[in-house]
Coordinates of C-alpha atoms in Angstrom, one line a residue:
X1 CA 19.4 -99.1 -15.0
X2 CA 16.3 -100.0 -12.9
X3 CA 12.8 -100.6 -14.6
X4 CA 9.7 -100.9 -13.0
X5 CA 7.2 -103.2 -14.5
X6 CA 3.7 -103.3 -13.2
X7 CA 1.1 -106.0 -14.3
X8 CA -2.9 -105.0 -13.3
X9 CA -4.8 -108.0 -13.5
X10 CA -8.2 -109.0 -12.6
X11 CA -7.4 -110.5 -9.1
X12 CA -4.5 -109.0 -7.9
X13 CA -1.7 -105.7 -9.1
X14 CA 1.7 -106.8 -9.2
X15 CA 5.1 -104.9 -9.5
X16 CA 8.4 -105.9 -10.3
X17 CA 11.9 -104.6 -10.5
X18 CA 14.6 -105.3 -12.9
X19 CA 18.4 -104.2 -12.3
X20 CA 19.6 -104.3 -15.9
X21 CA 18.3 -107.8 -16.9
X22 CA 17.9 -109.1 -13.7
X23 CA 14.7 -109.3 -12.1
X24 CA 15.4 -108.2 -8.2
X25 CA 12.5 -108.2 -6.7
X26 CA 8.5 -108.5 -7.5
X27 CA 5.7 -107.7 -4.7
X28 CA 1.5 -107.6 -4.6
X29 CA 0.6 -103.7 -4.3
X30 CA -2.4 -102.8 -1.9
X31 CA -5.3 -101.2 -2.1
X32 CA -4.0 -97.8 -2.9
X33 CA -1.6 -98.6 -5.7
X34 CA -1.0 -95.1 -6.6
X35 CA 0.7 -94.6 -3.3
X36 CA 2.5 -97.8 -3.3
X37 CA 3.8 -97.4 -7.1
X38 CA 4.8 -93.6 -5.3
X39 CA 6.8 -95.3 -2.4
X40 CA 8.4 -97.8 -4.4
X41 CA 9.8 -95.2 -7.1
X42 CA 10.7 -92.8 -4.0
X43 CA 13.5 -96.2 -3.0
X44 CA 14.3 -97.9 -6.3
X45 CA 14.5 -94.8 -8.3
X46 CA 13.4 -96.5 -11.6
X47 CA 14.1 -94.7 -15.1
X48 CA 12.1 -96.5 -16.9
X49 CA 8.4 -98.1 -16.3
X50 CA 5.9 -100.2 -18.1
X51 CA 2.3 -101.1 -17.3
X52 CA -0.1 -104.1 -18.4
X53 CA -3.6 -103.6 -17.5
X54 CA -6.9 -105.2 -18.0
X55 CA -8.8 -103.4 -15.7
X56 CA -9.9 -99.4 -15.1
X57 CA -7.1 -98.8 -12.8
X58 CA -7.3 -95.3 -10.8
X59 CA -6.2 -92.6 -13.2
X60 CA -3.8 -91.1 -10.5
X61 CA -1.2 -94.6 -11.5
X62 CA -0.3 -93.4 -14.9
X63 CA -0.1 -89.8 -14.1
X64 CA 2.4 -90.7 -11.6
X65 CA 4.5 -93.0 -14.0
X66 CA 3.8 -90.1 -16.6
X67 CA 5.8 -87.8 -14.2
X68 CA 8.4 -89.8 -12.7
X69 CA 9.6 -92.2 -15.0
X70 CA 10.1 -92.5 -18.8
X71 CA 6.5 -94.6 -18.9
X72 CA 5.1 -97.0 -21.6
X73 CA 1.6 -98.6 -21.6
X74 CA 0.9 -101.8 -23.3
X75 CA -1.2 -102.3 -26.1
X76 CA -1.5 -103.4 -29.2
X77 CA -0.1 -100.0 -30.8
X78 CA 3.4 -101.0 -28.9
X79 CA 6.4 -102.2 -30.8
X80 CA 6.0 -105.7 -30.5
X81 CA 8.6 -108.4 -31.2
X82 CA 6.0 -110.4 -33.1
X83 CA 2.7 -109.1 -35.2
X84 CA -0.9 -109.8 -34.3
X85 CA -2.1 -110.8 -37.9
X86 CA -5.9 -111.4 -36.4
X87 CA -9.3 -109.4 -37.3
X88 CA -9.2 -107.2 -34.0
X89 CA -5.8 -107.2 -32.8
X90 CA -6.8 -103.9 -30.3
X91 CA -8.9 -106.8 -28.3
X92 CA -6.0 -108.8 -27.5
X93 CA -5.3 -108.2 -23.7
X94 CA -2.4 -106.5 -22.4
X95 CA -1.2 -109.4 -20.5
X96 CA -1.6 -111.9 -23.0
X97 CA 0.8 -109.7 -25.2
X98 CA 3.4 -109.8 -22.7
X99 CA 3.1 -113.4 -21.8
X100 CA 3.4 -113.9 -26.0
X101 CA 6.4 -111.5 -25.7
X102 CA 8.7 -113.6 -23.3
X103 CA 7.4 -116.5 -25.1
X104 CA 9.7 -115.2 -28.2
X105 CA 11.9 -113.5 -26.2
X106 CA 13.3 -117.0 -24.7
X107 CA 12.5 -119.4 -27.0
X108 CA 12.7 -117.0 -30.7
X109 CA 13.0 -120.4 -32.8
X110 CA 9.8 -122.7 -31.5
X111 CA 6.3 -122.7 -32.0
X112 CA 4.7 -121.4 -28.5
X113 CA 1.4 -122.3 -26.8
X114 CA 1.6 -119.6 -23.8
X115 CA -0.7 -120.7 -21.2
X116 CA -1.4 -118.1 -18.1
X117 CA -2.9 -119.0 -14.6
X118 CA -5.2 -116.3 -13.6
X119 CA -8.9 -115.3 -13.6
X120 CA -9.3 -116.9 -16.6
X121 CA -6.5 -119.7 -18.7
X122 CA -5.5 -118.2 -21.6
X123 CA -4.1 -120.2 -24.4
X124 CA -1.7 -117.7 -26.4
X125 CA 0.1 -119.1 -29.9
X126 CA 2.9 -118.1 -31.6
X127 CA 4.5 -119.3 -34.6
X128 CA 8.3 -119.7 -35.2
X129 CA 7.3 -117.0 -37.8
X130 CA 6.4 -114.6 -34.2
X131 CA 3.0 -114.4 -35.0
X132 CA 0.2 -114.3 -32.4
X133 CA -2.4 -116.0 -34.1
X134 CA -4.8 -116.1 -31.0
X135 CA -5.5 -119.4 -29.2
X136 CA -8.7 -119.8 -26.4
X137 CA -9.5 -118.7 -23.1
X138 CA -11.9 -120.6 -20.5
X139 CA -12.9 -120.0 -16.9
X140 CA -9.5 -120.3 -14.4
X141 CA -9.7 -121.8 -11.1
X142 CA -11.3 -119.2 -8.8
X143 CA -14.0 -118.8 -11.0
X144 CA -14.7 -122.3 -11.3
X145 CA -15.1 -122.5 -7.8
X146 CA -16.9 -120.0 -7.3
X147 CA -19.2 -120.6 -9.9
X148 CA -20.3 -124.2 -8.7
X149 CA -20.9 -122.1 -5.1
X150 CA -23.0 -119.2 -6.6
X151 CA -25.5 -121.1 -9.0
X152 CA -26.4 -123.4 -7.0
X153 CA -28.2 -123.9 -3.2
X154 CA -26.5 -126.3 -1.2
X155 CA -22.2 -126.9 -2.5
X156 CA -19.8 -124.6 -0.6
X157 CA -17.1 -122.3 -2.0
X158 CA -13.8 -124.6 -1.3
X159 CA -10.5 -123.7 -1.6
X160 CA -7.8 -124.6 -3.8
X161 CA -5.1 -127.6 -2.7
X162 CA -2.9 -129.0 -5.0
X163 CA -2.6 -132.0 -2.9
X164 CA -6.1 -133.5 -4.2
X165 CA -7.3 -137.2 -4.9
X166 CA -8.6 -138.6 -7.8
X167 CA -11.9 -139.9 -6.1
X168 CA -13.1 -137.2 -3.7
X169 CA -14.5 -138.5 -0.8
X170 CA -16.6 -135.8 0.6
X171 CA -17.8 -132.5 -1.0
X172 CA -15.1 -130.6 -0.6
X173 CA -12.9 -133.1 -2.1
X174 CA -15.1 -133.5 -4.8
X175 CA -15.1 -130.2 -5.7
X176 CA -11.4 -129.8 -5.6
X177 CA -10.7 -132.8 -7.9
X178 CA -13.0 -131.5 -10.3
X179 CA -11.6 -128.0 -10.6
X180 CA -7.9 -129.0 -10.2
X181 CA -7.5 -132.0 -12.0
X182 CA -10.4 -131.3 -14.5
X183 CA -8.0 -128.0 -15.3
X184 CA -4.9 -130.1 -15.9
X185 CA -6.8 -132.6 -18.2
X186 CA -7.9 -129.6 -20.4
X187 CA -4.7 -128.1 -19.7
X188 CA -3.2 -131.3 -21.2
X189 CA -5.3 -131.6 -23.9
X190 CA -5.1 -128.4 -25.6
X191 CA -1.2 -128.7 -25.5
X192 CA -1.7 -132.2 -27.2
X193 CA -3.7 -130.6 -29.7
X194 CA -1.4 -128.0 -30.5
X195 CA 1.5 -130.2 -30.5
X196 CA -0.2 -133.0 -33.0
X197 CA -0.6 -129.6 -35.4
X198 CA 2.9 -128.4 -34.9
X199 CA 6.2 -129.4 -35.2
X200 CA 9.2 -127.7 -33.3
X201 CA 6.5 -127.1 -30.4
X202 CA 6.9 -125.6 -26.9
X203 CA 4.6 -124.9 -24.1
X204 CA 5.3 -122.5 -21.4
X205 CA 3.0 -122.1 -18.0
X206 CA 2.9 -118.8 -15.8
X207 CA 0.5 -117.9 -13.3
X208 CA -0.5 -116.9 -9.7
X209 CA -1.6 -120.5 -9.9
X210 CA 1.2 -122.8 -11.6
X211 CA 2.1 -123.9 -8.1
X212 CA -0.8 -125.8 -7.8
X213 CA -1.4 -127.4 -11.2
X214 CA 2.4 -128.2 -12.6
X215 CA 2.5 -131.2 -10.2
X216 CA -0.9 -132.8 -12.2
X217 CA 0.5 -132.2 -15.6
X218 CA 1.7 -134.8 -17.8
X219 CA 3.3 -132.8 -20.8
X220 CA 6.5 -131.3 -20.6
X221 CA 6.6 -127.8 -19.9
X222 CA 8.1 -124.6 -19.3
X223 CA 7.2 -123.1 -16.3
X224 CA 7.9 -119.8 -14.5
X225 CA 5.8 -117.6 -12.5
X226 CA 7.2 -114.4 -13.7
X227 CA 6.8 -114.7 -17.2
X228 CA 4.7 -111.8 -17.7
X229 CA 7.4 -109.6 -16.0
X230 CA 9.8 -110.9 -18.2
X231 CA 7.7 -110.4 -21.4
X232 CA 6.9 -106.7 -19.8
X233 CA 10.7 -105.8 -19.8
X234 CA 11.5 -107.4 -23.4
X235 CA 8.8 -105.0 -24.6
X236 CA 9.6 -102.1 -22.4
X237 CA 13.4 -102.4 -23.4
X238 CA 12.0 -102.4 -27.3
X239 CA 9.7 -99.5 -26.8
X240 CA 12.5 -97.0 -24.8
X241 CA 15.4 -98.3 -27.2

């Protein structure tokens, strides 16, 4: 049984594949994802489908899915394998949901601090009791960097490097030590927090980004790249069951 699970972030919209519980293969669509969601259903043949968004995607994408697939789309009205016991649970974004999702999905016993990597670090708790209870966002890398470029006159937009020194030695360096290494500290330090507060803890990491900050970090984590896919197909298997 194939599944196709798509996650539409801020930056980028992914797409993966899963042969049973296997993931086989993820990939970046284009700019026209309606037609690449088309072509890759055309060769995979996927029964079932599942999509995370958090921004207006083109209407045309769910229509599609609609049509082709036996289709489910995220949100807090889905049959979760935890509960969202906060005032506004409906304002909970898709992707933190299914980060949260394979968070209980492969470690059902711990308390989780799900941390994702993308426009923006979200901090996403759950209880050994699987409930969401919220947690904390704050700017992610590319915004940082751009940020520092934008408001003010004379620092450039830099790039990202994993491979940056403590001490920056010109402006560029400078810049990348304090977005890279500034984001591990805090990255650090909120998992300390949590972990002082909870016993039985875990942290997991996922993110277009992990590559780059996982080396800096000094807690022990759990880290995977595709842990929203993997949360998307724990929920998509609950939802077509």
């Amino acid at each position: 049984m194939i599944s196709l699970c798509l996650d539409f972030g801020n930056t980028r919209f992914k797409a993966a594949l899963f042969d049973g519980d296997h993931l086989e293969k993820t990939t970046v669509l284009g700019n026209e994802p309606a037609k690449d969601i088309e072509g890759i259903i055309e060769k995979f043949r996927p029964e079932y489908s599942i999509l995370s968004s958090v921004v207006n995607h083109p209407e045309e994408v769910e229509k599609i899915l609609k049509t082709k697939t036996k289709f489910h789309k995220l949100s807090n009205e889905s049959k979760l394998p935890f509960s969202i016991p906060v005032g506004k649970p409906e304002t909970v974004g898709a992707d933190r949901l299914a980060i949260a999702a394979a968070s209980v999905f492969l470690f059902p016993s711990k308390n989780n601090l799900a941390i994702g990597l993308g426009s923006c670090i979200t901090f996403n708790f759950i209880n050994q009791e699987h409930q969401l209870l919220g947690g904390s966002i704050s700017p992610g890398m590319e915004m940082r960097f751009r940020a520092m470029h934008q408001f003010t006159a004379l620092l450039p937009m830099a790039e990202a490097d994993w491979n940056v020194p403590l001490i920056g030695y010109d402006t560029k360096t400078n810049l990348q030590s304090g977005v890279v290494l500034g984001m591990a500290s805090e990255i650090d330090g909120i998992i300390e927090l949590y972990r002082e507060r909870y016993g039985n803890f875990n942290a997991l990491l996922t993110g277009g980004d992990l590559g780059i900050f996982e080396p800096h970090l000094k807690n022990k984590i759990f880290a995977d790249p595709d842990l929203i896919f993997k949360g998307l197909y724990a929920i998509s298997q609950i939802n077509h069951a």
